[in-house]
Short mmCIF file of C-alpha atoms and ligand atoms in Angstrom, two decimals:
data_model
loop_
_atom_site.label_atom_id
_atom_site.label_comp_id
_atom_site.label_asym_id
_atom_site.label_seq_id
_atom_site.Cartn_x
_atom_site.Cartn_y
_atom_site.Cartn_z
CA UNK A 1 -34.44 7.83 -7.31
CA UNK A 2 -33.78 6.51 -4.06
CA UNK A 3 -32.69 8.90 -1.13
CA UNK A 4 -30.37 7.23 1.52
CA UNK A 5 -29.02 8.94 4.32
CA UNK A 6 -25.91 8.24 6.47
CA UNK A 7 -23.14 9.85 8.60
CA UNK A 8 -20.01 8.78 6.66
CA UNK A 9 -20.18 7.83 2.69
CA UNK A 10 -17.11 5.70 1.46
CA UNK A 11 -16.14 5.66 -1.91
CA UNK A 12 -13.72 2.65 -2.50
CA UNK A 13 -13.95 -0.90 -0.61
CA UNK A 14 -10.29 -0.72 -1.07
CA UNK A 15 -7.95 -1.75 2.16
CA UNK A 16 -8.40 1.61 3.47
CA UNK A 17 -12.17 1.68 3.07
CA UNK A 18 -13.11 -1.21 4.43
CA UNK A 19 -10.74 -0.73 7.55
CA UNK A 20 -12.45 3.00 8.07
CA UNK A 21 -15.88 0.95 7.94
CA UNK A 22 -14.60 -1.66 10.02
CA UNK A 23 -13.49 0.95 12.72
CA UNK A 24 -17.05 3.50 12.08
CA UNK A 25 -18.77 0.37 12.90
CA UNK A 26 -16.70 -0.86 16.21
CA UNK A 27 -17.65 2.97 17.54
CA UNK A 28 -21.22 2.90 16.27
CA UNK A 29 -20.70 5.70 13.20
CA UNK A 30 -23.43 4.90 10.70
CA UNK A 31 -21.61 4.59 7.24
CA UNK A 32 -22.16 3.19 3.99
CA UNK A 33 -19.80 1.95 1.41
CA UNK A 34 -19.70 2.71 -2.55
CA UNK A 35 -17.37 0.50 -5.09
CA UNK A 36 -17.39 0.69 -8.29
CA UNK A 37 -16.13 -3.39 -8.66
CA UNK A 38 -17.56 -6.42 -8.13
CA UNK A 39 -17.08 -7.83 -4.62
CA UNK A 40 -15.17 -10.91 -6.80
CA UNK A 41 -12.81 -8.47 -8.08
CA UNK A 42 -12.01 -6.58 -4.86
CA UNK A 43 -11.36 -9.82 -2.82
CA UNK A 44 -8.82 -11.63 -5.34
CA UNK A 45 -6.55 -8.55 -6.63
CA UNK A 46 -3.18 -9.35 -5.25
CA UNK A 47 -1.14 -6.44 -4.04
CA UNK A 48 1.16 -5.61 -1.10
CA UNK A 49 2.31 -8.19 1.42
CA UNK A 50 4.24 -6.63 4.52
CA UNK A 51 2.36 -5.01 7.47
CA UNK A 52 4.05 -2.77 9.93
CA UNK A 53 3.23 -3.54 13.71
CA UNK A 54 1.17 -0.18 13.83
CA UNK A 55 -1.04 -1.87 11.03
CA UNK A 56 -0.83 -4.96 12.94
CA UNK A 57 -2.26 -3.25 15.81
CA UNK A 58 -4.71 -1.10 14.13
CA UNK A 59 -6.29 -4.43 12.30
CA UNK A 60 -6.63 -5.63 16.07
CA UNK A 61 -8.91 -3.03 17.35
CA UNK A 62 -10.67 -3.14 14.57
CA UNK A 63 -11.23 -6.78 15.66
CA UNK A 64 -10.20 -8.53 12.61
CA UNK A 65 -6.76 -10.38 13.23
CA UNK A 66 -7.80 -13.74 13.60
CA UNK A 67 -6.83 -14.86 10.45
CA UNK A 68 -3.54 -12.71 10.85
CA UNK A 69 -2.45 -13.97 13.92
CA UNK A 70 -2.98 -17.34 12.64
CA UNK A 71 -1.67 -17.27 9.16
CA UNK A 72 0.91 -13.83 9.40
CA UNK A 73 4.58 -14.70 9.30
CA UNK A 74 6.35 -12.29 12.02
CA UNK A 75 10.08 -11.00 10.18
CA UNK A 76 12.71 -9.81 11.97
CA UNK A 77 14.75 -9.40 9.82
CA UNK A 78 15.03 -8.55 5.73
CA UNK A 79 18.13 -9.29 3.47
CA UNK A 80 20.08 -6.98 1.18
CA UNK A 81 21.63 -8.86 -1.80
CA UNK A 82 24.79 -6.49 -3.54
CA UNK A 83 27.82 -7.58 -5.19
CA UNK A 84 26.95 -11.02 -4.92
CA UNK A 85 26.81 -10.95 -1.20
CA UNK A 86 24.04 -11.14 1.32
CA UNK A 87 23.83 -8.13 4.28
CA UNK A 88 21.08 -8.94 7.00
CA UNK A 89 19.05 -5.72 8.27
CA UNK A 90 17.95 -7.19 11.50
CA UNK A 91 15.11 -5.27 12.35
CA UNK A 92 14.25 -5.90 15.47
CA UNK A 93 17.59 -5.50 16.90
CA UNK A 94 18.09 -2.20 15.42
CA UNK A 95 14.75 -0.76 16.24
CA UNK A 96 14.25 -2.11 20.42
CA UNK A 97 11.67 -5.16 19.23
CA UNK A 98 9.55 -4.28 16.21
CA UNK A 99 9.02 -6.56 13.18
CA UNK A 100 7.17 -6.71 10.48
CA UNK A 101 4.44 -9.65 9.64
CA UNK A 102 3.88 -10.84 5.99
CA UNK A 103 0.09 -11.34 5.50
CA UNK A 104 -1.20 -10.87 1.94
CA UNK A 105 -3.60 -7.84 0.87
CA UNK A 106 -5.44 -10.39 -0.67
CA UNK A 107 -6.60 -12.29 2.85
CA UNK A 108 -6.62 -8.70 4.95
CA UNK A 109 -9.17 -7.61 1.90
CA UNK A 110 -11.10 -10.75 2.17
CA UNK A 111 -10.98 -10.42 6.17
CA UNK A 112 -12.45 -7.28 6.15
CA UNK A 113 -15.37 -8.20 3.49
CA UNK A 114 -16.38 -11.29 5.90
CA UNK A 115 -15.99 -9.17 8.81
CA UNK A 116 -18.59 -6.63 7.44
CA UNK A 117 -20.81 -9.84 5.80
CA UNK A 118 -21.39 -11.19 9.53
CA UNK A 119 -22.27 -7.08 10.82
CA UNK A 120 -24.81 -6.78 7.81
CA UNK A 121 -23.19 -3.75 6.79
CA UNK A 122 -24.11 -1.43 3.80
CA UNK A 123 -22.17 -1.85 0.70
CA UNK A 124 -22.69 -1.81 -2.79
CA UNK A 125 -20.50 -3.11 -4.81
CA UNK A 126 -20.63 -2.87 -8.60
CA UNK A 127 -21.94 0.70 -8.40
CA UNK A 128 -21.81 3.11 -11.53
CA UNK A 129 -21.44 6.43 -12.38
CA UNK A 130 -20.44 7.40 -8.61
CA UNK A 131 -20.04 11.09 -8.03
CA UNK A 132 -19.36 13.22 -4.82
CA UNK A 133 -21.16 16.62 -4.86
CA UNK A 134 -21.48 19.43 -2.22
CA UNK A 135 -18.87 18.49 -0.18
CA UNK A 136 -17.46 22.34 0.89
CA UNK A 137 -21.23 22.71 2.09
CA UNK A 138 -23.75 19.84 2.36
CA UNK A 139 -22.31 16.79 0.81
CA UNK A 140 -24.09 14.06 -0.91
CA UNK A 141 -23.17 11.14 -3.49
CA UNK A 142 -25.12 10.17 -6.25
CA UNK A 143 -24.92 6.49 -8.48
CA UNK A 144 -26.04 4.03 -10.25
CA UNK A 145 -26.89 0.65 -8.99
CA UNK A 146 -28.49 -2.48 -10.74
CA UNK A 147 -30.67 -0.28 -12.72
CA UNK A 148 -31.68 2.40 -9.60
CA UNK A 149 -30.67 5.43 -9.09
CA UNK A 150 -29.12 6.38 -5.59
CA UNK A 151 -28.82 9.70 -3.64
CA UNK A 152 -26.95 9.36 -0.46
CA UNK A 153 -27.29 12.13 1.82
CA UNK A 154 -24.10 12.74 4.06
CA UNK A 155 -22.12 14.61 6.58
CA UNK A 156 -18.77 13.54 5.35
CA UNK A 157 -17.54 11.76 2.26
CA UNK A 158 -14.45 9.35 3.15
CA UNK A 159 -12.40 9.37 -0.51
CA UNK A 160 -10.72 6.06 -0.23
CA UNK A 161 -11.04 5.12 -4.06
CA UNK A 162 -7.48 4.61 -4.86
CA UNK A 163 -5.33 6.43 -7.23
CA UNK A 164 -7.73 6.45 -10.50
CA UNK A 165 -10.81 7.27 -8.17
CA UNK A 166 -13.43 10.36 -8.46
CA UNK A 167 -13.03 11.74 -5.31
CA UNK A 168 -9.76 13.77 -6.22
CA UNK A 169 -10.59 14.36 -9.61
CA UNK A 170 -13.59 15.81 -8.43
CA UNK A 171 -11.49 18.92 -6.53
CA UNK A 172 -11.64 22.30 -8.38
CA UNK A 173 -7.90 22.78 -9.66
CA UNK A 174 -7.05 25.75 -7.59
CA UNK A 175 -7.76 23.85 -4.49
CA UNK A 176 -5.16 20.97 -4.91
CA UNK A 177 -1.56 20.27 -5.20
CA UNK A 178 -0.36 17.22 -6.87
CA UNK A 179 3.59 16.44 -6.53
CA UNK A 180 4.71 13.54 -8.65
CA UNK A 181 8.17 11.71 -9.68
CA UNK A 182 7.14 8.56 -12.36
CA UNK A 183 9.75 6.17 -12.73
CA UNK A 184 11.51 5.11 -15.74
CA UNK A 185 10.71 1.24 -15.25
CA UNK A 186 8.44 -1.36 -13.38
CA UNK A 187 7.97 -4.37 -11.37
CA UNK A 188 7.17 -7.61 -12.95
CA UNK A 189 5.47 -9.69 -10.01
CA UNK A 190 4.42 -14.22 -10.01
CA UNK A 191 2.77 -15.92 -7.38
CA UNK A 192 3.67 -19.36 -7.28
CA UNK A 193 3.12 -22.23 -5.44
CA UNK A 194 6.54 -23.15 -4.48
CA UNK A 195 8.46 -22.72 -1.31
CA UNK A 196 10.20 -19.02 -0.88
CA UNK A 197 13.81 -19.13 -1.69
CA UNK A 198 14.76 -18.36 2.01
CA UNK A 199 13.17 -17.78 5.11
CA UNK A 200 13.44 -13.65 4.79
CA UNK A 201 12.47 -11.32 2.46
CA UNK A 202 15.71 -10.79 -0.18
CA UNK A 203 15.72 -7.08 -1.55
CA UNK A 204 18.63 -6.95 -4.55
CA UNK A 205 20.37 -4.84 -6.09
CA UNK A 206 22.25 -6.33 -9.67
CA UNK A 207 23.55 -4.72 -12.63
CA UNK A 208 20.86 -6.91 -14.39
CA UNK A 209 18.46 -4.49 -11.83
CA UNK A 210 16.21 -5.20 -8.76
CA UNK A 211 14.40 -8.68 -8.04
CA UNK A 212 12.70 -9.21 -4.60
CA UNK A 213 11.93 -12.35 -2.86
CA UNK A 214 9.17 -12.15 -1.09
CA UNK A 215 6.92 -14.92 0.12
CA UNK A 216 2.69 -15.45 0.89
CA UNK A 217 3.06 -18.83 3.13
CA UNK A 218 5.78 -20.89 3.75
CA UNK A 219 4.53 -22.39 0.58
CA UNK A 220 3.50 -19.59 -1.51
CA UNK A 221 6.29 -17.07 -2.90
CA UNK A 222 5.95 -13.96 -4.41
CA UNK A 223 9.00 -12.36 -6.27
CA UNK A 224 9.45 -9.45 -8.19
CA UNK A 225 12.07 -8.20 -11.15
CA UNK A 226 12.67 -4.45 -12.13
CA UNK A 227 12.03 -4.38 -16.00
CA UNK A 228 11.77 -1.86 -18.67
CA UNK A 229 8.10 -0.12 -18.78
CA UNK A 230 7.98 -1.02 -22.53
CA UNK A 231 7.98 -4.69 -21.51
CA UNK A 232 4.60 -6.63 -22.18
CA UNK A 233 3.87 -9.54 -19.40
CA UNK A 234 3.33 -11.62 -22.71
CA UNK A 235 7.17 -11.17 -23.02
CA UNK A 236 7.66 -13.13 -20.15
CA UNK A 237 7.50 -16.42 -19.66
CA UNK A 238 7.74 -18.59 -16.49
CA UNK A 239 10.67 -19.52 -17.54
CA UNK A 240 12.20 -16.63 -18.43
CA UNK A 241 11.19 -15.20 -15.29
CA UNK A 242 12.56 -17.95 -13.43
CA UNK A 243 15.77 -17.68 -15.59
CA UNK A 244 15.88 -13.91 -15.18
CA UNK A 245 15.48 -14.11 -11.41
CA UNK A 246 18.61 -16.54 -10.98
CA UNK A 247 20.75 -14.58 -12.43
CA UNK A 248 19.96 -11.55 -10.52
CA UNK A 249 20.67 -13.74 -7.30
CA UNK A 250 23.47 -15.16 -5.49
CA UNK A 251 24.97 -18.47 -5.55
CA UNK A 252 23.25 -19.60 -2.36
CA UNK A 253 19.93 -18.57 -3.07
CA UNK A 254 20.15 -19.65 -6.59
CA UNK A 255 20.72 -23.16 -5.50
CA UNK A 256 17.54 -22.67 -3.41
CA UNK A 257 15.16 -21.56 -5.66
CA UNK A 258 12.81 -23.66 -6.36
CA UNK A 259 10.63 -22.61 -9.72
CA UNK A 260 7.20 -23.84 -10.87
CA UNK A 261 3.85 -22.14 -12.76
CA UNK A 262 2.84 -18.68 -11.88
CA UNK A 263 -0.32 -18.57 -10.43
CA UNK A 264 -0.37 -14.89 -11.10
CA UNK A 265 1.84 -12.13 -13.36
CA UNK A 266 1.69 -8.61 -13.71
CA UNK A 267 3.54 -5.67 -14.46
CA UNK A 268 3.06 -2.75 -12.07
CA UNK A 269 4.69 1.07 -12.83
CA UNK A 270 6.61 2.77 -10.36
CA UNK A 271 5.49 6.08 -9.00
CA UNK A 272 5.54 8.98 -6.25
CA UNK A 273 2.95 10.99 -5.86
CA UNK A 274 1.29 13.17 -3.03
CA UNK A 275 -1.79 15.31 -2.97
CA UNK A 276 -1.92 18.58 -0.50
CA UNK A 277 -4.47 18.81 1.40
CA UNK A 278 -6.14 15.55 1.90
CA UNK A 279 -9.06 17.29 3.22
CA UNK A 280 -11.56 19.38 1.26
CA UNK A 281 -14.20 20.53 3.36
CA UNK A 282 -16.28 17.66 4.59
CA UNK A 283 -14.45 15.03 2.25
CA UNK A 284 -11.42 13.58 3.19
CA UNK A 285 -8.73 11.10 0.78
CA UNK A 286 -7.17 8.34 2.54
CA UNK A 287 -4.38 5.35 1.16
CA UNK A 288 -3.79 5.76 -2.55
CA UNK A 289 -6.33 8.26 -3.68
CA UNK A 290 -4.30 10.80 -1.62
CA UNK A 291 -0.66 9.15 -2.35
CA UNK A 292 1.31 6.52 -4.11
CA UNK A 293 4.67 5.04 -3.41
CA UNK A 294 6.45 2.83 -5.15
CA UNK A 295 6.48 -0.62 -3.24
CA UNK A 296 10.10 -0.85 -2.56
CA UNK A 297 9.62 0.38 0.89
CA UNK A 298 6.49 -1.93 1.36
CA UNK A 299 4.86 1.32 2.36
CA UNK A 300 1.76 2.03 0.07
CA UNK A 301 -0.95 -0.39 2.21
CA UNK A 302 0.64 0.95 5.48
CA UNK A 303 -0.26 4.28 4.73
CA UNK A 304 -4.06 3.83 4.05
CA UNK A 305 -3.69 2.05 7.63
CA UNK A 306 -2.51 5.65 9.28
CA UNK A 307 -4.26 7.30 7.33
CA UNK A 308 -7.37 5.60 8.58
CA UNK A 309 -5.92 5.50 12.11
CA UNK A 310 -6.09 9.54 11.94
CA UNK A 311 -9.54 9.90 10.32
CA UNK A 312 -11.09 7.49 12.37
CA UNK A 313 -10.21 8.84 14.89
CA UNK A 314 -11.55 12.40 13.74
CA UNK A 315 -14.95 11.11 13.25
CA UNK A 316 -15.03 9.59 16.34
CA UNK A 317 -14.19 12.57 18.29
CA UNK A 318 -16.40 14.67 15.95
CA UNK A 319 -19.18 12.13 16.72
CA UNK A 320 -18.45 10.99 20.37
CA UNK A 321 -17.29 14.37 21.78
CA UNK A 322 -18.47 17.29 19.66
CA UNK A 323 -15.01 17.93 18.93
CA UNK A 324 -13.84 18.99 14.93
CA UNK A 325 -10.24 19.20 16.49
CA UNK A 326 -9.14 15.75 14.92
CA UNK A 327 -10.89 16.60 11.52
CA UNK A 328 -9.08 20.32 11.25
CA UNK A 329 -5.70 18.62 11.83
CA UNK A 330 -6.57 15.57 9.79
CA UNK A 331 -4.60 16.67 6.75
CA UNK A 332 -1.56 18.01 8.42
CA UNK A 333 -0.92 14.97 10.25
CA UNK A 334 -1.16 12.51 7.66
CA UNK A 335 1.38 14.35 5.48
CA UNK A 336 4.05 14.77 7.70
CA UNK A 337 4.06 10.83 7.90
CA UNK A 338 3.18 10.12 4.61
CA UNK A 339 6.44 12.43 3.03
CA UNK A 340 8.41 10.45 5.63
CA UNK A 341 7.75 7.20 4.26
CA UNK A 342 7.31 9.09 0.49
CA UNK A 343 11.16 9.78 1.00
CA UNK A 344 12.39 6.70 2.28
CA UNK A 345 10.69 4.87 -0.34
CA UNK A 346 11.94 7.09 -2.99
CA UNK A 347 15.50 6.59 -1.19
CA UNK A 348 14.87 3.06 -1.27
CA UNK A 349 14.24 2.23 -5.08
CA UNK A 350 17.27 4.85 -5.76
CA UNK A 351 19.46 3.07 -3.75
CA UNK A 352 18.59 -0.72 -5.37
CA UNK A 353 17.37 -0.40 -9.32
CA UNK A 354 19.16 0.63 -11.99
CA UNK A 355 18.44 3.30 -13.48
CA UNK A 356 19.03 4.09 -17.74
CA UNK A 357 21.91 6.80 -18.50
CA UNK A 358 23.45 6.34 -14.88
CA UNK A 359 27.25 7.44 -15.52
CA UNK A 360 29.69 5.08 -13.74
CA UNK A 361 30.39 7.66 -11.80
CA UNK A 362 26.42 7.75 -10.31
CA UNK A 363 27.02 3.95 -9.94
CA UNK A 364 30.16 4.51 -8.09
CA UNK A 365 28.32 6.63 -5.58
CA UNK A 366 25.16 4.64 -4.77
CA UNK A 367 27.60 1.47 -4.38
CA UNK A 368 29.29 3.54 -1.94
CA UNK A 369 26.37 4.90 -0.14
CA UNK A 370 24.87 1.32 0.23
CA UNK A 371 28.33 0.23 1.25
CA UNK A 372 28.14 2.35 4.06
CA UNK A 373 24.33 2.04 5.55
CA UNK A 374 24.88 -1.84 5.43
CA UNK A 375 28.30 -1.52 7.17
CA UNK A 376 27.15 1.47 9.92
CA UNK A 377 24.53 0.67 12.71
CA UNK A 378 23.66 4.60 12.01
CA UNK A 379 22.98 3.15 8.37
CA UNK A 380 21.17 -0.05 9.37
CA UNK A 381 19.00 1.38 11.94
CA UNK A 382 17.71 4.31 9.62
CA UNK A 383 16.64 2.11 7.03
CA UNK A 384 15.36 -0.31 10.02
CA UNK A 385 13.06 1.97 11.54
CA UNK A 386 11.83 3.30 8.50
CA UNK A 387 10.78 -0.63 7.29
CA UNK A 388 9.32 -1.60 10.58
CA UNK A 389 7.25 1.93 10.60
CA UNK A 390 7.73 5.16 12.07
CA UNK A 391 5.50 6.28 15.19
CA UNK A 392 2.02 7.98 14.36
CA UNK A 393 2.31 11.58 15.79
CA UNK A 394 -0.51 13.29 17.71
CA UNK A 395 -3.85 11.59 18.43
CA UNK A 396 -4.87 8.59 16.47
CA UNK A 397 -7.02 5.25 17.01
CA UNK A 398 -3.60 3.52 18.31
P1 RFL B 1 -7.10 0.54 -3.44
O1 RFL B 1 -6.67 -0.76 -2.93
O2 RFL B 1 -6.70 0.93 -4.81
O3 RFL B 1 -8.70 0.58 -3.34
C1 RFL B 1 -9.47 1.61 -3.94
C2 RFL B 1 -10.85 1.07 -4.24
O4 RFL B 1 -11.64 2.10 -4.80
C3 RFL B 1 -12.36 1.59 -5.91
N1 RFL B 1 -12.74 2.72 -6.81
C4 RFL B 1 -13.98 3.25 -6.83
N2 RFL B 1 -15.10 2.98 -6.15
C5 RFL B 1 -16.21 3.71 -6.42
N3 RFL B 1 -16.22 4.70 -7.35
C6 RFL B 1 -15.12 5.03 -8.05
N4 RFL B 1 -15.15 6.00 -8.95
C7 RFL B 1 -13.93 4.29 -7.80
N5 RFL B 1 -12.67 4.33 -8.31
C8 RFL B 1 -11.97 3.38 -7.70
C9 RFL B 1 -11.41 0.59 -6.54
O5 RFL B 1 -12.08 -0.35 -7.37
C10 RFL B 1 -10.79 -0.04 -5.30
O6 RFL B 1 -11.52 -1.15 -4.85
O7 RFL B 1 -6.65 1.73 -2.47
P2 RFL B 1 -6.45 1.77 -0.86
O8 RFL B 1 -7.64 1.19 -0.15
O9 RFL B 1 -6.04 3.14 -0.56
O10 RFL B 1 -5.25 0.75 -0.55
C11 RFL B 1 -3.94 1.04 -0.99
C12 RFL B 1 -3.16 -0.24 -1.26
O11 RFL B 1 -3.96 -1.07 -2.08
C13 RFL B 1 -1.80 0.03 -1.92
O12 RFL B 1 -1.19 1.16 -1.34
C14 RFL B 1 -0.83 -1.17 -1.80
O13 RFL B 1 -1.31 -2.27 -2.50
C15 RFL B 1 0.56 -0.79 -2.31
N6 RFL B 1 1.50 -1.90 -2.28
C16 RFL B 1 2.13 -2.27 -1.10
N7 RFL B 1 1.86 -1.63 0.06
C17 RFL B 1 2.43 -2.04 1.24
O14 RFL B 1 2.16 -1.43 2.28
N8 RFL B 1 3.30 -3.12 1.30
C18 RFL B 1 3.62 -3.81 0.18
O15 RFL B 1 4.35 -4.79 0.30
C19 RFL B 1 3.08 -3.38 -1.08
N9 RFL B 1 3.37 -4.03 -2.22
C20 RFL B 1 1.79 -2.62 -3.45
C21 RFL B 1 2.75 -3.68 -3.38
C22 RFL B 1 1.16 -2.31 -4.67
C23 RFL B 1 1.46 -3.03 -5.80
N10 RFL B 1 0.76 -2.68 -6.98
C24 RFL B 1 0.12 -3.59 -7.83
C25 RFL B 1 0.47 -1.29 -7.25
C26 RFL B 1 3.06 -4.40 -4.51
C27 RFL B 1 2.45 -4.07 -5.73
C28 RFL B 1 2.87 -4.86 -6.94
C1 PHB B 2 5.21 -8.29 -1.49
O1 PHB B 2 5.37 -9.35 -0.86
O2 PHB B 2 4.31 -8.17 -2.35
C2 PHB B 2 6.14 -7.16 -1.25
C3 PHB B 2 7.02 -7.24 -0.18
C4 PHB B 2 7.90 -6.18 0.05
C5 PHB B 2 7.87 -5.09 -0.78
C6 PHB B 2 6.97 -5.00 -1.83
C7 PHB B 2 6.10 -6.05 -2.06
O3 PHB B 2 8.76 -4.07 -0.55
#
């Protein structure tokens, strides 16, 4: 066996473990990262696409937004298609100059990875078996690797493995609290090489259910259509998809669309979930091993970004200052911004998908509640400020 020691082992070379590396390394933390994926795998999943300006400016001091400056598209604005008729949210009006920039998880991923290549930083990649022990008293990780057996030797394990990882299945039972709502459908997502329908993201709301349009590049589009969880992605082809997706929209952006080959399909389930605490002695979950949203609120990458923002933070002030202030309040903080954007996400699919065995008298009322946040600035500047990102509270990186 070999025996490694570090400061700060990090399971998951997810979005949220790479930036905590990123930002360990900028403030000279010794660290090492586990994944249990090839680095090919990690680098090409496609996932979220909108980045608050808090992101935005936590991805700066970590000193990896060339690319993003570059190649981000800055929104002001979003649209919200009901009844046939467009309502623009504009976001930077309502909420004194924020916006949001569109910048794929895909390139952010592959950012970070070079930006850790060119440091020579520890990862492994393709790692098996990982497990987290001692971590209420002296905590070490133990796994596989390439045929050798590792022991890393720690003072804190980071848990950023995502929502399937070990780290929080690894808590004894009494210690955790899990809160969950699954929705009863899911999102059926294509990349394709064709230029977005329009200039803003489109979020609608049909009695045929949700679609998004959302976009990569001002030649890449991404769009999205609320379908039954029993549906297969064999079901659907381009076509359909591209006939599916007109209907949902409007006559203007239905003379806009312009279809071609996916370059990508999936089908991803909806779901809230939170765990409480997100710390458990010396190991901490951040991003999606700690909480899920579902993506209507474009709020599930975000969130490993705070969540990082805090515990980078902690370490550094642990490290730097001899201070365990940041690290007791770690858990506390996160959640109070994490059920924030856990309720406006859950508000947010309510409001635009259709849900089975909704009585016309359920449809009456969300048609009226959406009636009035698109036709109130009090309505339009809560759901503003929620998109663009609510402050960080307390102490972090930012
Ligand atoms: P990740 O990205 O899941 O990374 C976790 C990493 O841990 C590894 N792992 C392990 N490693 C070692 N040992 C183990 N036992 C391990 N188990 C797992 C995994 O292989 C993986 O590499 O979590 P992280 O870093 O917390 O990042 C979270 C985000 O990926 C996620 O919240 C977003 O993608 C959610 N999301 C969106 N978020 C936004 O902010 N804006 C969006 O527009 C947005 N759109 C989306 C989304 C997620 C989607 N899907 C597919 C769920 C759209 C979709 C369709
Ligand atoms: C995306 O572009 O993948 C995307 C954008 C906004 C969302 C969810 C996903 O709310």
């Amino acid at each position: 066996m070999e025996v490694l020691t570090t400061k700060v082992a990090i399971i998951g070379s997810g979005p949220a473990g790479l930036l905590l590396g990123q930002l360990l390394y900028k403030a000279g933390i010794e660290h090492i990262i586990i994944e249990q994926r090839s680095a090919d795998y990690v680098s090409a999943r496609i996932r979220a696409g909108i980045l608050e300006q808090v992101s935005v400016d936590l991805l700066t001091q970590a000193g990896v937004d060339q690319h993003l400056n570059q190649q981000g598209l800055p929104h002001s604005g979003i649209e919200i298609l009901t009844q046939g008729i467009k309502h623009r949210i504009d976001l930077t009006a309502l909420t004194q100059g924020k916006q949001v920039v569109v910048y794929g998880q895909t390139e952010l991923t592959k950012d970070l990875m070079q930006a850790r290549t060119q440091a020579e930083l520890s990862s492994f990649y393709e790692a098996q078996d990982v497990q987290v022990h001692g971590f209420y008293d002296m905590p070490f990780v133990t796994f596989e690797h390439h045929g050798i057996q590792y022991r890393v030797n720690c003072d804190f394990i980071a848990g950023c493995d995502g929502y399937h990882g070990v780290c929080r299945a690894s808590v004894p039972k009494e210690n955790i609290k899990t809160f969950e709502k699954v929705y009863p459908f899911g999102w059926l997502g294509i990349l394709a090489d064709v230029p977005p329908v329009a200039e803003e993201l489109i979020y609608v709301q049909s009695d045929r259910g949700f679609a998004l349009c959302s976009m990569r590049s001002k030649t890449r589009s991404r769009y999205y259509l609320q379908v039954p969880l029993t549906d297969k992605v064999e079901d659907w082809s381009d076509q359909r998809f591209w006939d599916e997706l007109s209907k949902r929209l409007d006559d203007e952006s239905r003379q806009h669309l312009v279809t071609g080959p996916s370059i990508e399909k999936s089908i991803a389930p909806l779901r809230s979930f939170v765990t409480e605490p997100m710390r458990f002695g010396k190991m901490f979950l951040a991003g999606d091993a700690a909480h899920i949203v579902p993506p209507t609120g474009a709020k599930g990458l975000n969130l490993a970004a705070s969540d990082i923002a805090y515990l980078s933070s902690a370490l550094i002030e642990f490290y730097t200052e001899a201070s365990a202030q940041g690290i007791e309040q770690y858990s506390e903080k996160c959640l109070q911004r994490v059920w924030k954007a856990e309720r406006f996400s859950w508000w947010m699919t309510h409001l635009l998908h259709r849900f089975e065995n909704e009585s016309e008298f359920d449809l009456k009322i969300k048609q009226a509640e959406l009636a009035y946040v698109l036709g109130s600035v009090a309505g339009q500047t809560t759901l503003a400020e929620n998109y663009v990102g609510l402050a960080y509270e307390g102490k972090a990186m930012l």
